[in-house]
Short mmCIF file of C-alpha atoms in Angstrom, two decimals:
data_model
loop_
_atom_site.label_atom_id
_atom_site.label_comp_id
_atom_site.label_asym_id
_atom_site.label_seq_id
_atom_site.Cartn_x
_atom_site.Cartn_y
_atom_site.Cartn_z
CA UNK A 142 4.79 6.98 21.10
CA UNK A 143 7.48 4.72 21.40
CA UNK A 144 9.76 5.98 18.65
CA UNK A 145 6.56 6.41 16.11
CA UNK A 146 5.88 2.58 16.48
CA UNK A 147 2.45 0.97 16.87
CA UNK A 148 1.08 -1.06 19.21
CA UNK A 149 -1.45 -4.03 17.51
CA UNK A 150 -1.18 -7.54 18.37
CA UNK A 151 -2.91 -8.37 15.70
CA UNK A 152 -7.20 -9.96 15.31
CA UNK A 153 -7.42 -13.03 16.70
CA UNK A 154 -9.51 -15.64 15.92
CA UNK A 155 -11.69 -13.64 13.56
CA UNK A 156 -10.48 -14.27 9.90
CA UNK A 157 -10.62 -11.05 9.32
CA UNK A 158 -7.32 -9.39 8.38
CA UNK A 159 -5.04 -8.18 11.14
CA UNK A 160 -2.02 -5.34 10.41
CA UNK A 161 1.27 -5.78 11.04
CA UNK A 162 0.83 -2.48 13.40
CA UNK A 163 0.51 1.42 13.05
CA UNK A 164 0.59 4.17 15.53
CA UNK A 165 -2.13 3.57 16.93
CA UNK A 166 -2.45 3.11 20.80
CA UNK A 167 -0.97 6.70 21.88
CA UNK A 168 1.34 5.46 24.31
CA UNK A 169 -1.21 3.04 25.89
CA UNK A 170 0.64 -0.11 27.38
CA UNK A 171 0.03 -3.52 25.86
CA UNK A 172 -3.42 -4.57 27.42
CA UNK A 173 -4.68 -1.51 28.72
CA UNK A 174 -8.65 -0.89 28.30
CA UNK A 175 -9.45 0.73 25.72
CA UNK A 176 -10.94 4.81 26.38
CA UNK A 177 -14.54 5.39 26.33
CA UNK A 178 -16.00 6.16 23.01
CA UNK A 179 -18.84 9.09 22.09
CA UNK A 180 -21.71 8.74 19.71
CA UNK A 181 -20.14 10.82 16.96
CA UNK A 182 -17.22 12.68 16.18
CA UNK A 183 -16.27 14.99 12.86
CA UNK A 184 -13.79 14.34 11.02
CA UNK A 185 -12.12 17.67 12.48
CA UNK A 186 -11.88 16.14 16.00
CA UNK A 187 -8.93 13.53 14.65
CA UNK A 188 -7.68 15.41 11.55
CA UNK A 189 -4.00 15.66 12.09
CA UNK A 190 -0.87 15.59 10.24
CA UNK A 191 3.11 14.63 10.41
CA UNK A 192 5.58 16.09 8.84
CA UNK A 193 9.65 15.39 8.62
CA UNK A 194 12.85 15.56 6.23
CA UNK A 195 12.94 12.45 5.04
CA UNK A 196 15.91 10.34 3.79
CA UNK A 197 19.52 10.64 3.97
CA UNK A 198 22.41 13.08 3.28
CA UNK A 199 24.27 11.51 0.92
CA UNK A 200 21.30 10.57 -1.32
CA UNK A 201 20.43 14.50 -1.16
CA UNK A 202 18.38 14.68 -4.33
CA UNK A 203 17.81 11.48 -5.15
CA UNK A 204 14.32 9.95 -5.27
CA UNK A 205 12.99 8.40 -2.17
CA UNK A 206 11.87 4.74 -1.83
CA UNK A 207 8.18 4.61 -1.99
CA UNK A 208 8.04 2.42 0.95
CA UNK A 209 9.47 5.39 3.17
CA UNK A 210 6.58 7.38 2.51
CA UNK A 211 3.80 3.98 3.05
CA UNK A 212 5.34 3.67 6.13
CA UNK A 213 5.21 7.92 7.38
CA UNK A 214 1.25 6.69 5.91
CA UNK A 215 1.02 4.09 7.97
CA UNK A 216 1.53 6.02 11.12
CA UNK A 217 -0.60 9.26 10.21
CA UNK A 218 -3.49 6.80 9.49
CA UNK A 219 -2.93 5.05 12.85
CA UNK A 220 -2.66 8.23 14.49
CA UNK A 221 -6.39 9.51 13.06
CA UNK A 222 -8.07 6.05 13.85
CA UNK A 223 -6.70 6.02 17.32
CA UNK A 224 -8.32 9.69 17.85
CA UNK A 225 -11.32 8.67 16.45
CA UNK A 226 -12.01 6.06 18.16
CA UNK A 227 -11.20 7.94 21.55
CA UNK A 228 -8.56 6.00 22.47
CA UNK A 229 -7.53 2.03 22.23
CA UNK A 230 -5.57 -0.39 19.63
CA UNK A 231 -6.22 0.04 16.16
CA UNK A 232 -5.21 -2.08 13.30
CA UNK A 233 -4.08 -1.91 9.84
CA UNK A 234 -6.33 -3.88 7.60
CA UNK A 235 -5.38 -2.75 4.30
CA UNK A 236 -4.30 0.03 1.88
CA UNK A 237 -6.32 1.33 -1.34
CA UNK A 238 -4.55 1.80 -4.30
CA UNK A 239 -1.38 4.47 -3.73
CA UNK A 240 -0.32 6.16 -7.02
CA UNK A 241 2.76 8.36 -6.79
CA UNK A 242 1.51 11.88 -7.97
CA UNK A 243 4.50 14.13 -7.46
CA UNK A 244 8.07 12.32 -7.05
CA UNK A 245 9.68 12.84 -3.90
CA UNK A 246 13.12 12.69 -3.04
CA UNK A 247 15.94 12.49 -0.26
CA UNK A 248 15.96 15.53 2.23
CA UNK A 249 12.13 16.85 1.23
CA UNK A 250 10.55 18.26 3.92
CA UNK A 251 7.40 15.64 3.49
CA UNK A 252 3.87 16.34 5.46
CA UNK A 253 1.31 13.42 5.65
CA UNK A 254 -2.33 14.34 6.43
CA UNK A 255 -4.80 11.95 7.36
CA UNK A 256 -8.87 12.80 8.10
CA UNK A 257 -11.65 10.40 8.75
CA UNK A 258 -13.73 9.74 5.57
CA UNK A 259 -15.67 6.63 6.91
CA UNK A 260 -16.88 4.65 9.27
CA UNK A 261 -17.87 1.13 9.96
CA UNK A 262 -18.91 -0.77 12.99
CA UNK A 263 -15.62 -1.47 13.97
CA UNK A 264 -13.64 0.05 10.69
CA UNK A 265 -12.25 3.34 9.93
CA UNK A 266 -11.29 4.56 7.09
CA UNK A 267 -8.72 7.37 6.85
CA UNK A 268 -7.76 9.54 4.02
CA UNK A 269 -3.97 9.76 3.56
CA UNK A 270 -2.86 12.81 1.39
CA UNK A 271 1.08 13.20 0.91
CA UNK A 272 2.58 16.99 0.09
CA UNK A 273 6.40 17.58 -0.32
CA UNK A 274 7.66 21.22 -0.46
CA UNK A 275 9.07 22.37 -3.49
CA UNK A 276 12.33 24.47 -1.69
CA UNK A 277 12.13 26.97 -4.38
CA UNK A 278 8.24 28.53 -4.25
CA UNK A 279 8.02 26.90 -0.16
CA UNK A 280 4.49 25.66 -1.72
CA UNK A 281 3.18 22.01 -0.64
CA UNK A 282 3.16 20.11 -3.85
CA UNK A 283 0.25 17.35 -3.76
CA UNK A 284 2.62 13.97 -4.48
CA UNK A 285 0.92 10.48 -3.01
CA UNK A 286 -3.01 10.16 -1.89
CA UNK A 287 -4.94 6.71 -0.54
CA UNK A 288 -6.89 5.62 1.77
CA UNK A 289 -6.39 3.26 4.69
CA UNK A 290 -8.55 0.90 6.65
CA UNK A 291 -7.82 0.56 9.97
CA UNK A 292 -10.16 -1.60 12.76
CA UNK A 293 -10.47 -0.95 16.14
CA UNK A 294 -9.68 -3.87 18.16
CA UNK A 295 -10.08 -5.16 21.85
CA UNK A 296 -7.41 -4.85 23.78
CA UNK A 297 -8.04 -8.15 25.71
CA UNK A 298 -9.68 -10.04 23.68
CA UNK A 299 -7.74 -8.94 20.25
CA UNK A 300 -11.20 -9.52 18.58
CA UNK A 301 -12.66 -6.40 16.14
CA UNK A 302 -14.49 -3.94 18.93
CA UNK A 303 -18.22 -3.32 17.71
CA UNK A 304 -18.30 0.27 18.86
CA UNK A 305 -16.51 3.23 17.22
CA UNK A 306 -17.90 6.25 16.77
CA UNK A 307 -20.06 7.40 13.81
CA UNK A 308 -18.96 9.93 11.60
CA UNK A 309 -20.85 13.74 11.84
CA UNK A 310 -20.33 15.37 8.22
CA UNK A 311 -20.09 19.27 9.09
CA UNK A 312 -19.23 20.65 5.90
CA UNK A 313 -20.01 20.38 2.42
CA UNK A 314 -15.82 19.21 1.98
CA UNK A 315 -17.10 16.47 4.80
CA UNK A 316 -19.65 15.24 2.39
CA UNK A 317 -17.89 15.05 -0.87
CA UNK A 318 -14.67 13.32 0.92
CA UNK A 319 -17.28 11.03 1.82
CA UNK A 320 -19.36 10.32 -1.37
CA UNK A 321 -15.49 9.77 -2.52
CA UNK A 322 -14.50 7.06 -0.19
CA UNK A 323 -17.79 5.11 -1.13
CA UNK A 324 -17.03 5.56 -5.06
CA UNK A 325 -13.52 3.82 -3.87
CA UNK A 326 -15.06 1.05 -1.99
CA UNK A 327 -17.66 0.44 -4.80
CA UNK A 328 -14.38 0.43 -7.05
CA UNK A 329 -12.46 -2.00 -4.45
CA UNK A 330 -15.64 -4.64 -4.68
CA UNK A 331 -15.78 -4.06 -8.39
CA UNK A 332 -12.02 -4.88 -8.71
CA UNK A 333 -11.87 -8.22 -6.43
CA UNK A 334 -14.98 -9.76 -8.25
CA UNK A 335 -13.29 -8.86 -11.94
CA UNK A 336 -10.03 -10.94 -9.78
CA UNK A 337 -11.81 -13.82 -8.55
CA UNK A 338 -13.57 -13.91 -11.98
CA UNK A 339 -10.07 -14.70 -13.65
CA UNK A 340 -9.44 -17.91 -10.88
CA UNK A 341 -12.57 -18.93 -11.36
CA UNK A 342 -13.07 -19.36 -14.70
CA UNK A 343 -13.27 -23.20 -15.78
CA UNK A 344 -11.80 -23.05 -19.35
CA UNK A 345 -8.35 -22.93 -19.94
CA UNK A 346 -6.56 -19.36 -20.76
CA UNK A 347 -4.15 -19.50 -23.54
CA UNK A 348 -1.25 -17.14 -24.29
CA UNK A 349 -2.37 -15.65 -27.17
CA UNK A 350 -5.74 -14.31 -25.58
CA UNK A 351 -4.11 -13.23 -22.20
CA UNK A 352 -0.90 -11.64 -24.05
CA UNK A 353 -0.76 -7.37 -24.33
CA UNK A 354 0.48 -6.56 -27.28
CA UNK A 355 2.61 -4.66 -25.80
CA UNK A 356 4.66 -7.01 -23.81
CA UNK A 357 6.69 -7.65 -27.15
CA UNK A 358 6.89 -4.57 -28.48
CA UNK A 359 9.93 -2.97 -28.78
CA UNK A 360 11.42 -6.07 -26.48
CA UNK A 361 14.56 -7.40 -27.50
CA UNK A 362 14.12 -11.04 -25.54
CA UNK A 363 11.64 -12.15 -23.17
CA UNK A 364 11.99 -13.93 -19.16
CA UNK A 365 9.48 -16.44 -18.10
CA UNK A 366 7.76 -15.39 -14.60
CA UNK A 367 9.69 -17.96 -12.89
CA UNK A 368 12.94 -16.49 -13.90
CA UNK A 369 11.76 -13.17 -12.44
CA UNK A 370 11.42 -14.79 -9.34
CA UNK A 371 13.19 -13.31 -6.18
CA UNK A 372 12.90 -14.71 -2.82
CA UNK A 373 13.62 -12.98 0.46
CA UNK A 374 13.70 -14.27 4.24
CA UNK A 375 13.68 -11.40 6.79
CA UNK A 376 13.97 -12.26 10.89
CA UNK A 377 12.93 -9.16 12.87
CA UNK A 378 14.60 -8.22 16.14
CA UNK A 379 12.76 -7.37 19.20
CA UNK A 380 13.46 -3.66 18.19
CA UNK A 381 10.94 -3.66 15.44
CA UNK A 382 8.03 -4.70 17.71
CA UNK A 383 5.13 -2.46 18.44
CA UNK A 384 3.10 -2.26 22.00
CA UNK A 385 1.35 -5.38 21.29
CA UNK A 386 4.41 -7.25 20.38
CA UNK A 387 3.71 -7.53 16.63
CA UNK A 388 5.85 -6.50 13.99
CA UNK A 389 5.69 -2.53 13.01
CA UNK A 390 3.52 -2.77 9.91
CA UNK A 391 5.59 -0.11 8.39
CA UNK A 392 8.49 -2.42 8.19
CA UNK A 393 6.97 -4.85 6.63
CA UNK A 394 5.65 -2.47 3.75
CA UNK A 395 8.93 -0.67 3.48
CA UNK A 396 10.67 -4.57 2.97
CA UNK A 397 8.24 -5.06 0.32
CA UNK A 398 8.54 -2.42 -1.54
CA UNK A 399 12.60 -3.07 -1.57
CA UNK A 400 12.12 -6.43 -2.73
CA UNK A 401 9.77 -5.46 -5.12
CA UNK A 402 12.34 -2.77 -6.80
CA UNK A 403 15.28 -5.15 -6.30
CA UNK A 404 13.04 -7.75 -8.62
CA UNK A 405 12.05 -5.21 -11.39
CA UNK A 406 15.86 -3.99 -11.30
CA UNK A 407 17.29 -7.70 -11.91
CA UNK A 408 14.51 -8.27 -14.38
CA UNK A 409 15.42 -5.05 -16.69
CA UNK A 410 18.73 -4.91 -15.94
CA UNK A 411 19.00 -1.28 -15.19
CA UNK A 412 19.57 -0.10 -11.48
CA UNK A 413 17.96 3.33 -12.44
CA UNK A 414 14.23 2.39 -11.28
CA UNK A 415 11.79 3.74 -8.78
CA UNK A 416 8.48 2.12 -7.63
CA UNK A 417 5.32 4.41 -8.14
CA UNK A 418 2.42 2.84 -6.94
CA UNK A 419 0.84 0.24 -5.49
CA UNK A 420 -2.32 -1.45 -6.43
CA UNK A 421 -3.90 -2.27 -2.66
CA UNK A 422 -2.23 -4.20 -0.06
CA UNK A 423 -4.06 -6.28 2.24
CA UNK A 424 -2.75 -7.18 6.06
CA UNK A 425 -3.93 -11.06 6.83
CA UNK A 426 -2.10 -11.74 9.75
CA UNK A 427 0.23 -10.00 12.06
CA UNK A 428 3.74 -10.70 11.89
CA UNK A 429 5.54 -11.50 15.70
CA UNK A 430 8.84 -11.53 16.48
CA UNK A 431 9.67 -15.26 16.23
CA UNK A 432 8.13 -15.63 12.59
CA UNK A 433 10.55 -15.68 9.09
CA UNK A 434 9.11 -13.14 6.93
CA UNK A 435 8.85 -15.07 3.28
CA UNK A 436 8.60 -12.75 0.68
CA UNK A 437 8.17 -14.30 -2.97
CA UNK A 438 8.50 -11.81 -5.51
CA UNK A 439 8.41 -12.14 -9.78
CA UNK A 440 7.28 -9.63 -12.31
CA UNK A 441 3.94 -10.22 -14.07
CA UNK A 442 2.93 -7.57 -16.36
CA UNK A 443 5.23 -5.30 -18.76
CA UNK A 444 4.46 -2.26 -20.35
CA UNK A 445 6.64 0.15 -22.44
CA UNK A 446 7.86 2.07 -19.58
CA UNK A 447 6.84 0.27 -16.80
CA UNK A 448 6.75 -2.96 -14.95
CA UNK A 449 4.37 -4.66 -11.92
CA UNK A 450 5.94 -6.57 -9.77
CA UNK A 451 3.78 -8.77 -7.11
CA UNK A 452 4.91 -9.56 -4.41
CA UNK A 453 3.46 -12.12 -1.30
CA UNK A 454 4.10 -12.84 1.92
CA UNK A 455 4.02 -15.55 4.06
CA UNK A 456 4.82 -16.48 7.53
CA UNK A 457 7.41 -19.03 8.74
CA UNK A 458 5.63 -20.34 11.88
CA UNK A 459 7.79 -23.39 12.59
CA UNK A 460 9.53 -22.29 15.87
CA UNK A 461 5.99 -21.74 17.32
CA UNK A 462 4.12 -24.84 16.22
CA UNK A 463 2.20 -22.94 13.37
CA UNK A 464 1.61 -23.86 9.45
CA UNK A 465 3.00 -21.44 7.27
CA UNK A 466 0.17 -18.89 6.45
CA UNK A 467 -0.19 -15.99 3.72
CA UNK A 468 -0.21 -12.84 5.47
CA UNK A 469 0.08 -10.04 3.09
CA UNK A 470 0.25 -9.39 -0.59
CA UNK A 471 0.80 -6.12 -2.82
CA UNK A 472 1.33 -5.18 -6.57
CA UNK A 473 4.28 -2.45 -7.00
CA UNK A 474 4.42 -0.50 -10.28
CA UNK A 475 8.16 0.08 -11.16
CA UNK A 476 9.04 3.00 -13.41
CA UNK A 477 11.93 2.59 -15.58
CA UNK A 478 14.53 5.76 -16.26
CA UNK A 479 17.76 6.75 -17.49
CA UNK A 480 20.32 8.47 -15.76
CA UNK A 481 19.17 11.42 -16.22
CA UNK A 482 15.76 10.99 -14.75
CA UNK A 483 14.14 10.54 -17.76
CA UNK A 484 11.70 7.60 -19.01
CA UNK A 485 13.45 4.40 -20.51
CA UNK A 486 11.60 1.86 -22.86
CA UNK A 487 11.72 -1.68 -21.10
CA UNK A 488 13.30 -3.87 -23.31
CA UNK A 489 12.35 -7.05 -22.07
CA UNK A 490 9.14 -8.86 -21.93
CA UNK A 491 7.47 -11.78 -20.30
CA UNK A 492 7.31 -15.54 -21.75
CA UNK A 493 3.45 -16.92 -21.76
CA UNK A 494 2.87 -20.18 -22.11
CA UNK A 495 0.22 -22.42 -22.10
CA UNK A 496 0.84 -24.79 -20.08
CA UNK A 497 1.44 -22.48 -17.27
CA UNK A 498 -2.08 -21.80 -16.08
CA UNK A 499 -1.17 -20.05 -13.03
CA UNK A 500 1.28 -17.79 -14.72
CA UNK A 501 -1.36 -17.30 -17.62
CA UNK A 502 -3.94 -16.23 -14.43
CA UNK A 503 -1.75 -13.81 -12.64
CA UNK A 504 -0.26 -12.09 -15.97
CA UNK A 505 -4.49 -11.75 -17.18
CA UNK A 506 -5.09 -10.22 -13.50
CA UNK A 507 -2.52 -7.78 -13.92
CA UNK A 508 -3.05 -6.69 -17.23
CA UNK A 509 -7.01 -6.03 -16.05
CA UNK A 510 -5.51 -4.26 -12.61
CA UNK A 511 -3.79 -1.86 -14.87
CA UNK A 512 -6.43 -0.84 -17.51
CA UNK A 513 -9.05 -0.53 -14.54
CA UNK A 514 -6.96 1.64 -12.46
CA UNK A 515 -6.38 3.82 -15.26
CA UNK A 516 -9.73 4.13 -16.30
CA UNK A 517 -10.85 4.57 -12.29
CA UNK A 518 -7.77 5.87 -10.71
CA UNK A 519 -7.06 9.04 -11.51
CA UNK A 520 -9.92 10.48 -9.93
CA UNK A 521 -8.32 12.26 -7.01
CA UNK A 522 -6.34 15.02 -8.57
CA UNK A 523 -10.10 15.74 -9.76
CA UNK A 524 -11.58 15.58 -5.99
CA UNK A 525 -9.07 18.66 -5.07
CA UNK A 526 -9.71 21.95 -7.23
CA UNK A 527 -6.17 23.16 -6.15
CA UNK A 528 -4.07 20.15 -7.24
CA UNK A 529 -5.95 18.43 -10.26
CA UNK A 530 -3.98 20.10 -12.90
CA UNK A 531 -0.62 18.73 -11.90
CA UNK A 532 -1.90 15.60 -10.90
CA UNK A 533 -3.52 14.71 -13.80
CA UNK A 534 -0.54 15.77 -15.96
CA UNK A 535 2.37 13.89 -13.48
CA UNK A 536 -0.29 10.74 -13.46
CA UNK A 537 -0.99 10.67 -17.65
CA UNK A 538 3.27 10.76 -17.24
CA UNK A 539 3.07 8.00 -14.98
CA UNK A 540 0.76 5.70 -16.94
CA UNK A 541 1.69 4.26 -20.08
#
């Protein structure tokens, strides 16, 4: 498995989005033809699951960065897809919305377990469900759940391959896993056209129709987004590459979610923060060795508690010949505590002004991102009998 790390070279010349890499070839060698597929397979025949201590020592206790735990997703994900599809490269093409349940923390014994759900010509949608152990009842407490699109791909040609599997429902959990992956995708397409709406519109948005109210209450001064603003530049070694010479996409999501809590820590001023969701990540383009990673980060929405910080990508191209291109971009929701673990009013707020259009656009796209996901995303404690009681309580915590 090569130390856990994937082996996609990304989707050429399709314009369809290509991860930065999972584990997904199991063990193949770069370029080796893909195994042959079946007609169908359940979701039983790839189910699987990881599971390790996660974090460090000397943090014993301490919460964990989210990115650790999109990263051990990453994997499991790229683990089912590759079983799936019977063998062959997979790719990461995006993540649904990730909402930190449970909060986990340095030296948990953390299990990842990824089925099937759906199935596409070439896509294939896994179901990621996150459990930590709770050291004093040994019970798996539910903590993180998404799911992730993967897409088999050619391993000559690098283009999407046309022939996975189809998916054989066995059981009446099959079904309902199912139904639930379509409701998300219905609520993915719902939430890019209410996005695209907010670009597209041809009037001009003013700040006292895009403003919350409760981006000045309780502040005692307010940041423009461009203050926010953080930028980071990140060369990867040849260490970090996958099978298919691309960087790990793991990396690159746990180097965004860093950045993203570095940029809601300057912007509140307290170190005492910890990311706790993210509202879907898309890959565009893998990453390789000789690119600059370009990360752009800046806080656009502000609640009481909380903060969303977006954060894009791009691609430094130069030493190949290349334009710069966008290749990823993510929205981190930053929890703000005391030192004792407890929830800490934000006491700053953003500056909207009208002549900033573009800032007026992304602050009115966050705001909507946040009241849609909580009106649509707390759904999954409900799909699970066993855990919806303590997910809907840690999520109402959460949300604010």
């Amino acid at each position: 498995m090569n130390g856990g790390r994937g082996h996609v070279a990304g989707i050429a010349g399709t314009g369809r989005p290509a991860g930065g890499g999972s584990d997904s070839d199991g063990g193949l060698p770069a370029g080796a033809p893909a195994r042959s597929a079946v007609t169908a397979r359940p979701p039983s025949a790839s189910a699987t699951f990881l599971a390790e201590v996660v974090g460090d020592e000397a943090a014993s206790g301490k919460l964990l960065p989210l990115g650790v735990v999109l990263e051990m997703m990453d994997l499991v994900a790229g683990r089912v897809a590759y079983a799936h599809r019977g063998g062959g490269p997979v790719a990461t093409v995006s993540f649904d919305r990730v909402d930190m349940l449970k909060p986990i923390l340095h030296l948990d014994l953390v299990t990842t377990h990824g089925r099937v759900v759906s199935v596409g010509a070439s896509s294939i949608v896994v179901e990621v469900r996150v459990t930590r152990e709770d050291r004093a009842t040994r019970q798996a407490i539910p903590a993180v759940i998404s799911y992730v699109t993967m897409v088999a791909v050619d391993p000559e040609t690098r283009r999407p391959f046309r022939g996975v599997a189809t998916l054989t429902l066995e059981s009446p959990d099959d079904t309902r896993r199912h139904a639930e992956a379509a409701r998300r995708k219905a609520l993915t397409a719902t939430w890019t056209r209410m996005q695209k709406a907010v670009d597209e519109r041809a009037e001009a948005w003013t700040a006292a129709e895009v403003e919350d109210p409760i981006n000045a209450d309780g502040k005692t001064y307010a940041l423009s987004m461009a203050e926010t603003a953080v930028t980071v530049r990140k060369q990867y070694l040849p260490r970090h590459k996958n099978f298919g010479d691309a960087i790990f996409g793991g990396d690159i999501l746990a180097v965004m979610d860093k950045t993203a809590l570095y940029t809601a820590r300057r912007f509140s001023g307290n170190a005492t923060m910890v990311v706790i969701g993210l509202d879907r990540i898309s890959f565009q383009a893998p990453v390789l060795p000789l690119h600059v990673l370009h990360l752009v980060a800046r806080v656009v929405y502000v609640r009481r508690y909380t903060v969303e910080v977006e954060v894009h990508v791009s691609l430094d191209r130069r030493v190949s010949g290349e334009p710069q291109v966008s290749s990823h971009v993510g929205s981190f929701t930053v929890l703000n505590l005391d030192e004792a673990g407890f929830k800490r009013p934000v006491m700053v707020g953003l500056k909207l002004d009208d002549a900033d259009q573009e800032g007026l656009r992304t602050y009115e796209k966050a705001k909507q991102r946040f009241y849609f996901g909580r009106s649509n995303g707390g759904e999954e404690g409900e799909a699970n009998v066993a855990t919806s009681k303590v997910a809907e309580r840690t999520h109402s915590f959460w949300l604010n």
